[in-house]
Short mmCIF file of C-alpha atoms in Angstrom, two decimals:
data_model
loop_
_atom_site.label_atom_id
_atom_site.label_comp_id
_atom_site.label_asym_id
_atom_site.label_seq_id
_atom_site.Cartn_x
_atom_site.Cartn_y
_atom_site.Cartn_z
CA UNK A 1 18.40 21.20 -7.30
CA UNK A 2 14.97 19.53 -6.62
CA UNK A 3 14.56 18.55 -3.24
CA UNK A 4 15.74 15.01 -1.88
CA UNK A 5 12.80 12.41 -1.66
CA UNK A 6 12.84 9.15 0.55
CA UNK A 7 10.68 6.78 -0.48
CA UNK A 8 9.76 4.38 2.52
CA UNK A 9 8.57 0.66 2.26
CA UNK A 10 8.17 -1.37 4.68
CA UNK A 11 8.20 -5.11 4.00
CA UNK A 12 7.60 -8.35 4.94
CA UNK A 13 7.94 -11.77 2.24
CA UNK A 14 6.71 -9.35 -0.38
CA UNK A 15 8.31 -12.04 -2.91
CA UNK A 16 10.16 -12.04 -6.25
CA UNK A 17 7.83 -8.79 -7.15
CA UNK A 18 9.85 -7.04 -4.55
CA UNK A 19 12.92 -6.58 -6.88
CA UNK A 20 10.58 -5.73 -10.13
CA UNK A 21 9.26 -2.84 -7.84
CA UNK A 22 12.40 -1.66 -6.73
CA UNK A 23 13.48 -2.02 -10.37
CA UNK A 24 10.87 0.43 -11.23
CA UNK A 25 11.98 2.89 -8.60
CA UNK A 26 15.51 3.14 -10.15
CA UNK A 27 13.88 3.76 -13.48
CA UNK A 28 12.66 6.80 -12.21
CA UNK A 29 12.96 10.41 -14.18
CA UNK A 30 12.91 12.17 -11.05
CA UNK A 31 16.13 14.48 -11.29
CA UNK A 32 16.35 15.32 -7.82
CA UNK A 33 18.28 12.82 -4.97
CA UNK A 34 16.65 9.79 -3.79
CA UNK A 35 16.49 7.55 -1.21
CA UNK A 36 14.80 4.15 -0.59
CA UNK A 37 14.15 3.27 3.02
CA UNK A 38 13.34 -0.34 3.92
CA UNK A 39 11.71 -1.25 7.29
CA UNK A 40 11.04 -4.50 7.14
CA UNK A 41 9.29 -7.00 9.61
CA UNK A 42 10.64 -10.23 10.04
CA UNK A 43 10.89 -11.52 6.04
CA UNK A 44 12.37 -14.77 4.98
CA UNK A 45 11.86 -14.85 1.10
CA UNK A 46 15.25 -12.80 0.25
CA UNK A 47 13.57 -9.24 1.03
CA UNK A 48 16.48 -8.24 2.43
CA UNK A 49 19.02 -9.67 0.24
CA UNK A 50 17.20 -7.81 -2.74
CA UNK A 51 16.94 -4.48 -0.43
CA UNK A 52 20.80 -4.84 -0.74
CA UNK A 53 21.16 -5.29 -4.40
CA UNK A 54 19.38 -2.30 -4.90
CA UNK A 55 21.13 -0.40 -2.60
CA UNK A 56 18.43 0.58 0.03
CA UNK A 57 19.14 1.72 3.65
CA UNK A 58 17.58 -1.06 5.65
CA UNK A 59 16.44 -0.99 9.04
CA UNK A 60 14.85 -4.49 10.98
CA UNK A 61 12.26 -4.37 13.59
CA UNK A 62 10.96 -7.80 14.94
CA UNK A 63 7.48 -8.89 13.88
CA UNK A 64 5.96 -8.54 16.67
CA UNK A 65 6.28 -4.73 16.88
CA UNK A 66 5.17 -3.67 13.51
CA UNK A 67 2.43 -1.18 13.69
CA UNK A 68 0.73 0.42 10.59
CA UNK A 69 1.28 3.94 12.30
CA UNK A 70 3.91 3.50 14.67
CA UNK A 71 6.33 1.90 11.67
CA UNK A 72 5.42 4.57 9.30
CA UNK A 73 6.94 7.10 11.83
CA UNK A 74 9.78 4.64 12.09
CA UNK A 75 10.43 5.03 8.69
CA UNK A 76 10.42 8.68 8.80
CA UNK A 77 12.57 9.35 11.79
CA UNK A 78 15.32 7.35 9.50
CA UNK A 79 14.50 8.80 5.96
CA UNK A 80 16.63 11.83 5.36
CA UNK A 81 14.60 13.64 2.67
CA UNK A 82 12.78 17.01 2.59
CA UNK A 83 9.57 14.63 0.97
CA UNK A 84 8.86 11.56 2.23
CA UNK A 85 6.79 8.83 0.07
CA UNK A 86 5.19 6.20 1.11
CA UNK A 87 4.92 2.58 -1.05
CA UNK A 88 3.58 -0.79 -0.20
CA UNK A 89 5.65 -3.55 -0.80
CA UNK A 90 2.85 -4.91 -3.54
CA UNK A 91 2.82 -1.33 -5.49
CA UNK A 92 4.72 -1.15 -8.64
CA UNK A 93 4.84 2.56 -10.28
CA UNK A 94 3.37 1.68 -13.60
CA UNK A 95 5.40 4.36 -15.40
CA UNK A 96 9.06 5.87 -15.38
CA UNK A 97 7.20 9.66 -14.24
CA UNK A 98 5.48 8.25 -11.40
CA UNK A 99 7.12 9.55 -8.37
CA UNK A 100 7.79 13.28 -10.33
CA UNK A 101 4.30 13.40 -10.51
CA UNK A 102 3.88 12.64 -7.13
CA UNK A 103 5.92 15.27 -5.47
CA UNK A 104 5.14 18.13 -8.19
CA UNK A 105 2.49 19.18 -6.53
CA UNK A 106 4.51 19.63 -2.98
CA UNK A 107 7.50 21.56 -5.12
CA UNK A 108 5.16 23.52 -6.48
CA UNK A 109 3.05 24.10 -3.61
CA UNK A 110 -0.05 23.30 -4.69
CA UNK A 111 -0.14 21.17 -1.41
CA UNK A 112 1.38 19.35 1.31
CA UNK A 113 0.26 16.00 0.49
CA UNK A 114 -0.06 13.76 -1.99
CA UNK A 115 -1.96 10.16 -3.29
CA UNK A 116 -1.14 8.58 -6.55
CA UNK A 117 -3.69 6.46 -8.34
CA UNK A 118 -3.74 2.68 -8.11
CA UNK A 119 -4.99 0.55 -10.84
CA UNK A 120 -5.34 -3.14 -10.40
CA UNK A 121 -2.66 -5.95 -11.81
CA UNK A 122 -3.55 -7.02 -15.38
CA UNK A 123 -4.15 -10.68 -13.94
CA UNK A 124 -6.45 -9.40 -11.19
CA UNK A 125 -10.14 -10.48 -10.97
CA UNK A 126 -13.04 -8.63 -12.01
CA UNK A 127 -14.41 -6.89 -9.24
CA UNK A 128 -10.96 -5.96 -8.10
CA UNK A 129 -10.52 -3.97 -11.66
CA UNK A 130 -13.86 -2.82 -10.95
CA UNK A 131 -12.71 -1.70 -7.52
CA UNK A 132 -9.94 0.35 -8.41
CA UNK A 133 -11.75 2.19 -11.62
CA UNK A 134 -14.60 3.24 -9.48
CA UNK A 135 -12.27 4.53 -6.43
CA UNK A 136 -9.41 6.07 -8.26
CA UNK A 137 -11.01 8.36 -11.18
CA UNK A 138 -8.79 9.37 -13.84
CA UNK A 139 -9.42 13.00 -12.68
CA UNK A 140 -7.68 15.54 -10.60
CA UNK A 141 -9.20 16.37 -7.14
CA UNK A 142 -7.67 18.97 -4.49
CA UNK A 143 -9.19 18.30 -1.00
CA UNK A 144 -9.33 21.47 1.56
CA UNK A 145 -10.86 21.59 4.83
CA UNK A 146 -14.17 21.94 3.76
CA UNK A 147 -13.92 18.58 2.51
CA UNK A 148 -13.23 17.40 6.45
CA UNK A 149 -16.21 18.60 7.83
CA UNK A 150 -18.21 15.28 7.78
CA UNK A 151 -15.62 12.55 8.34
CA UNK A 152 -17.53 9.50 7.74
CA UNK A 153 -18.64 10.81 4.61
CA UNK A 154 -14.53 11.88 3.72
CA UNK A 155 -13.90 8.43 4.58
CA UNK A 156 -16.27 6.55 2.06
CA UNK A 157 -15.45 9.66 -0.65
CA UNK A 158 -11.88 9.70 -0.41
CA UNK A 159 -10.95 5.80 -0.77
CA UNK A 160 -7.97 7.24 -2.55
CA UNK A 161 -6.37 9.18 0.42
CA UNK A 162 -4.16 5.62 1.05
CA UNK A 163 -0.44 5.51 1.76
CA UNK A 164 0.17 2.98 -1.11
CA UNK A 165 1.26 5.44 -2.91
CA UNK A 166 1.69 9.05 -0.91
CA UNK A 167 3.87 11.63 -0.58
CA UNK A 168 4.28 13.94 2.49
CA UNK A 169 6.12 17.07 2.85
CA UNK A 170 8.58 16.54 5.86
CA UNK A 171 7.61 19.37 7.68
CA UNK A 172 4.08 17.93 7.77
CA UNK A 173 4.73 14.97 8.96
CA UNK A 174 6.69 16.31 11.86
CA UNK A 175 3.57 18.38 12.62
CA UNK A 176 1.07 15.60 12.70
CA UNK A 177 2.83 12.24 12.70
CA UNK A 178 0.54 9.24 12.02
CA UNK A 179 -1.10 8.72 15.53
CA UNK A 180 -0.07 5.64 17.47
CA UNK A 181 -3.52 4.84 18.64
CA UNK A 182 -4.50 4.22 15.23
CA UNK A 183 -3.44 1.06 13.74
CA UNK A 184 -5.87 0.90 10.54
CA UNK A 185 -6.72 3.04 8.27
CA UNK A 186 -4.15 5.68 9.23
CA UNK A 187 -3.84 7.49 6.42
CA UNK A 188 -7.19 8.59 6.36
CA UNK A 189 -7.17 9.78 10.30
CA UNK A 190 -3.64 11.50 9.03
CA UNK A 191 -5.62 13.44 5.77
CA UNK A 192 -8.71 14.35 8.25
CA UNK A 193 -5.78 15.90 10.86
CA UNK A 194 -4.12 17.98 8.36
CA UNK A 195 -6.92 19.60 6.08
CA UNK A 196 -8.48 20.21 9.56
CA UNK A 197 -5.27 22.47 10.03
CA UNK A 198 -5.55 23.83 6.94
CA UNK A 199 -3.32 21.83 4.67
CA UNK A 200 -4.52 21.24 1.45
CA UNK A 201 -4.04 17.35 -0.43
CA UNK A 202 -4.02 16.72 -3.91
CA UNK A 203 -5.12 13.42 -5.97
CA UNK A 204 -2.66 13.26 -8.59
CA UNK A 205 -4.06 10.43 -11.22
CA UNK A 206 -0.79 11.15 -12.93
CA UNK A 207 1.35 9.45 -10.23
CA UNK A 208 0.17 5.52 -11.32
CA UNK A 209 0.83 2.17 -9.84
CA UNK A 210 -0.41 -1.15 -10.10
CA UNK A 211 -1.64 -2.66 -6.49
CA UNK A 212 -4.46 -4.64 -6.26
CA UNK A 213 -5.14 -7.78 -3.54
CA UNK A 214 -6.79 -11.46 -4.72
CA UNK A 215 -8.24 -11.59 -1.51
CA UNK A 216 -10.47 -15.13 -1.17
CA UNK A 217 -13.90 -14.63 1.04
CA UNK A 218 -12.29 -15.16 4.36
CA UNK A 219 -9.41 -12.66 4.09
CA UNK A 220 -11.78 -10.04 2.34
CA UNK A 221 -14.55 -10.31 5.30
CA UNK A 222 -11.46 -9.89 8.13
CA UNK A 223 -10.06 -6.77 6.26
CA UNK A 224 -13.38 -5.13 6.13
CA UNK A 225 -13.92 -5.99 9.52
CA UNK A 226 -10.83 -3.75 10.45
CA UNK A 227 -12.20 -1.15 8.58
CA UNK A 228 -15.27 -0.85 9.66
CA UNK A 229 -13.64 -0.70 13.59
CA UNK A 230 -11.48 1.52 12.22
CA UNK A 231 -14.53 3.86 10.46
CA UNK A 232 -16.16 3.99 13.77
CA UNK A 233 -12.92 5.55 15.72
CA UNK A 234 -11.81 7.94 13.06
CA UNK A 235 -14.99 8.83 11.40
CA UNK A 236 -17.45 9.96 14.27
CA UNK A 237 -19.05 12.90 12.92
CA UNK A 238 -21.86 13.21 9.91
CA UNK A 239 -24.05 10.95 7.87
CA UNK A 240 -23.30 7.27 7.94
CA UNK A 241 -24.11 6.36 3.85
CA UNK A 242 -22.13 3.42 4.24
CA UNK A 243 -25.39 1.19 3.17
CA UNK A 244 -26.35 3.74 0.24
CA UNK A 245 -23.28 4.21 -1.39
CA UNK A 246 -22.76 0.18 -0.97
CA UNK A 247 -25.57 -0.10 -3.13
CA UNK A 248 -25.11 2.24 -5.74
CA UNK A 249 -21.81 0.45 -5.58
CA UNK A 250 -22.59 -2.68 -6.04
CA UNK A 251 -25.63 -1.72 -9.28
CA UNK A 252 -22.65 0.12 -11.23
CA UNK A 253 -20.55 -2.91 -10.41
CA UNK A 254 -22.85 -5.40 -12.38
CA UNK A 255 -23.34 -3.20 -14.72
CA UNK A 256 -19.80 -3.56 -15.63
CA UNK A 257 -19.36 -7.02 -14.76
CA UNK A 258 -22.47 -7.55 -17.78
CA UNK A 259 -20.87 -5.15 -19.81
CA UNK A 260 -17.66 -6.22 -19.98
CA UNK A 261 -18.43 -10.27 -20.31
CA UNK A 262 -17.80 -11.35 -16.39
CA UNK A 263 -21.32 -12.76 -16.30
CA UNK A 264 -20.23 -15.69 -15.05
CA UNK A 265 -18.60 -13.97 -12.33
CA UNK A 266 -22.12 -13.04 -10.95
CA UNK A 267 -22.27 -15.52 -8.09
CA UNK A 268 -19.41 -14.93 -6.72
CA UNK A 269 -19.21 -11.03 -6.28
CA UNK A 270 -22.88 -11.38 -4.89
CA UNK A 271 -20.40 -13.44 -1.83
CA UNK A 272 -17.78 -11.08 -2.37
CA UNK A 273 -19.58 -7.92 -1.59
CA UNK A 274 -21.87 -10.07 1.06
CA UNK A 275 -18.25 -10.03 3.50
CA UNK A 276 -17.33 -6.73 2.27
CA UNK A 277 -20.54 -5.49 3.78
CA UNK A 278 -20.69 -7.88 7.25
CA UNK A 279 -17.54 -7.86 7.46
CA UNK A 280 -17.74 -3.77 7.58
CA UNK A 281 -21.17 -3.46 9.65
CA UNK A 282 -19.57 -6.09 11.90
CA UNK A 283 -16.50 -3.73 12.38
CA UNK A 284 -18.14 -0.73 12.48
CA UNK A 285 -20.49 -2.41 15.45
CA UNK A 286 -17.06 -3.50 17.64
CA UNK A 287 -15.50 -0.22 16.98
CA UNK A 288 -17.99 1.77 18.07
CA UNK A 289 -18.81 -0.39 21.72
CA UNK A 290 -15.01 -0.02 22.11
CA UNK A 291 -15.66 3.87 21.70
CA UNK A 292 -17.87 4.22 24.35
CA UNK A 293 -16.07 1.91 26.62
CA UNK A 294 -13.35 4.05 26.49
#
């Protein structure tokens, strides 16, 4: 028998979409047992009432406590699978062999963690397709610890290593936990921890969902901001490119914009990326003051 998998989302008013995704879940060919584990946070939109329907084990924590590592654990410490996977409440598996390709490479033991690739919604805007295209390749990648030796380079690389879509062998987790300290970007400070112990992770392109975010310019310069605070505490060591790679980023990006008829789209991704980039530098700034008043 194939090992039991829990597959852990925590929610809060993820919507309607909530019970396509979970819909998608049970369409799964995974042969093995599986679990889906809902932590959610305080949601009013029938969450929970869909959670039921689908029969999910559902655990409650009050807003006020959720914590990006600290909930993840939570989720864990209640799962009862030998794999745990982690899903956003805004990820849909795009096909019925997502989540087998997802753990293969943990049955097989190829590694001990997983990321899936994310594409963007049909309806999302152009630079978000653009996003996800140039971030998730359509090609395999195995990271080892030679890949952790510069960590602020890892961390612009490796924009893949997210926990939309992961998948964790238990054992691992237990090891390394996501740390409590962190409360952004812990996936990455969780991939750095274990390839540093020798653990190798896998980018499975196979293992497809949709996810993508219509930010508007206000909510796209705050999440940057948070990443670039959270860049400066995980990432301390090796060459910050975060200015080179934005512009190589941002020339391949009108390039496609042209190419693909989104001229008129020009104006605003020039705003776009303007917060993506303040927004970061700002972060970064903050994150590292807080570093060295610590």
């Amino acid at each position: 028998m194939k090992p039991r998998v829990s597959i852990i989302i925590l929610t809060k008013n993820p919507g309607s979409q909530f019970g396509e995704i979970l819909s998608a879940i049970e369409r799964q060919s995974y042969s093995g047992p599986v679990e889906t584990v809902v932590v959610d946070s305080g949601s009013t939109d029938g969450t929970l009432s869909r959670a039921e329907a689908h029969g999910c084990a559902i655990y409650t924590i009050d807003p006020e406590d959720f914590h990006h590592s600290k909930t993840r654990n939570f989720g864990a410490e209640n799962a009862s699978g030998d794999i745990l996977v982690y899903l956003t409440h805004d990820a849909t598996p795009k096909t019925e062999d997502w989540l087998e390709n997802l753990v293969n490479p943990i049955i097989t033991d190829q590694a001990g963690v997983v990321y899936g690739r994310q594409v963007a919604y049909p309806d999302a805007k152009p630079m978000n397709e653009f996003f996800y295209s140039h971030f998730y390749p359509d090609q395999r990648n195995t990271l080892t610890a030679d890949d952790a030796t510069d960590t602020r380079q890892f961390f612009l690389d490796n924009v893949y290593v997210s926990d939309v879509s992961a998948a964790i062998e238990r054992d691992i987790w237990e090891r390394y936990r996501f740390q409590e300290a962190i409360n952004m970007s812990e996936d990455k400070d969780f991939a750095l921890r274990v390839l540093d112990e020798g653990v190798n992770i896998v980018y499975e392109p196979e293992a497809v969902v949709y996810h993508s975010h219509d930010y508007d310019l206000r909510e796209n310069l705050k999440r940057r901001f948070e990443d670039g605070r959270a860049y400066a505490t995980i990432a301390a060591d090796g060459e910050d490119n975060f200015v080179s790679n934005g512009v190589q980023y941002v020339i391949k990006e009108m390039r496609y914009l042209v190419k693909n008829g989104y001229i008129h789209w020009l104006p605003y991704v020039v705003l776009y990326d303007f917060t993506h980039f303040f927004g970061f530098q700002c972060g970064k700034l903050l994150g590292q003051i807080e570093d060295l008043e610590r």
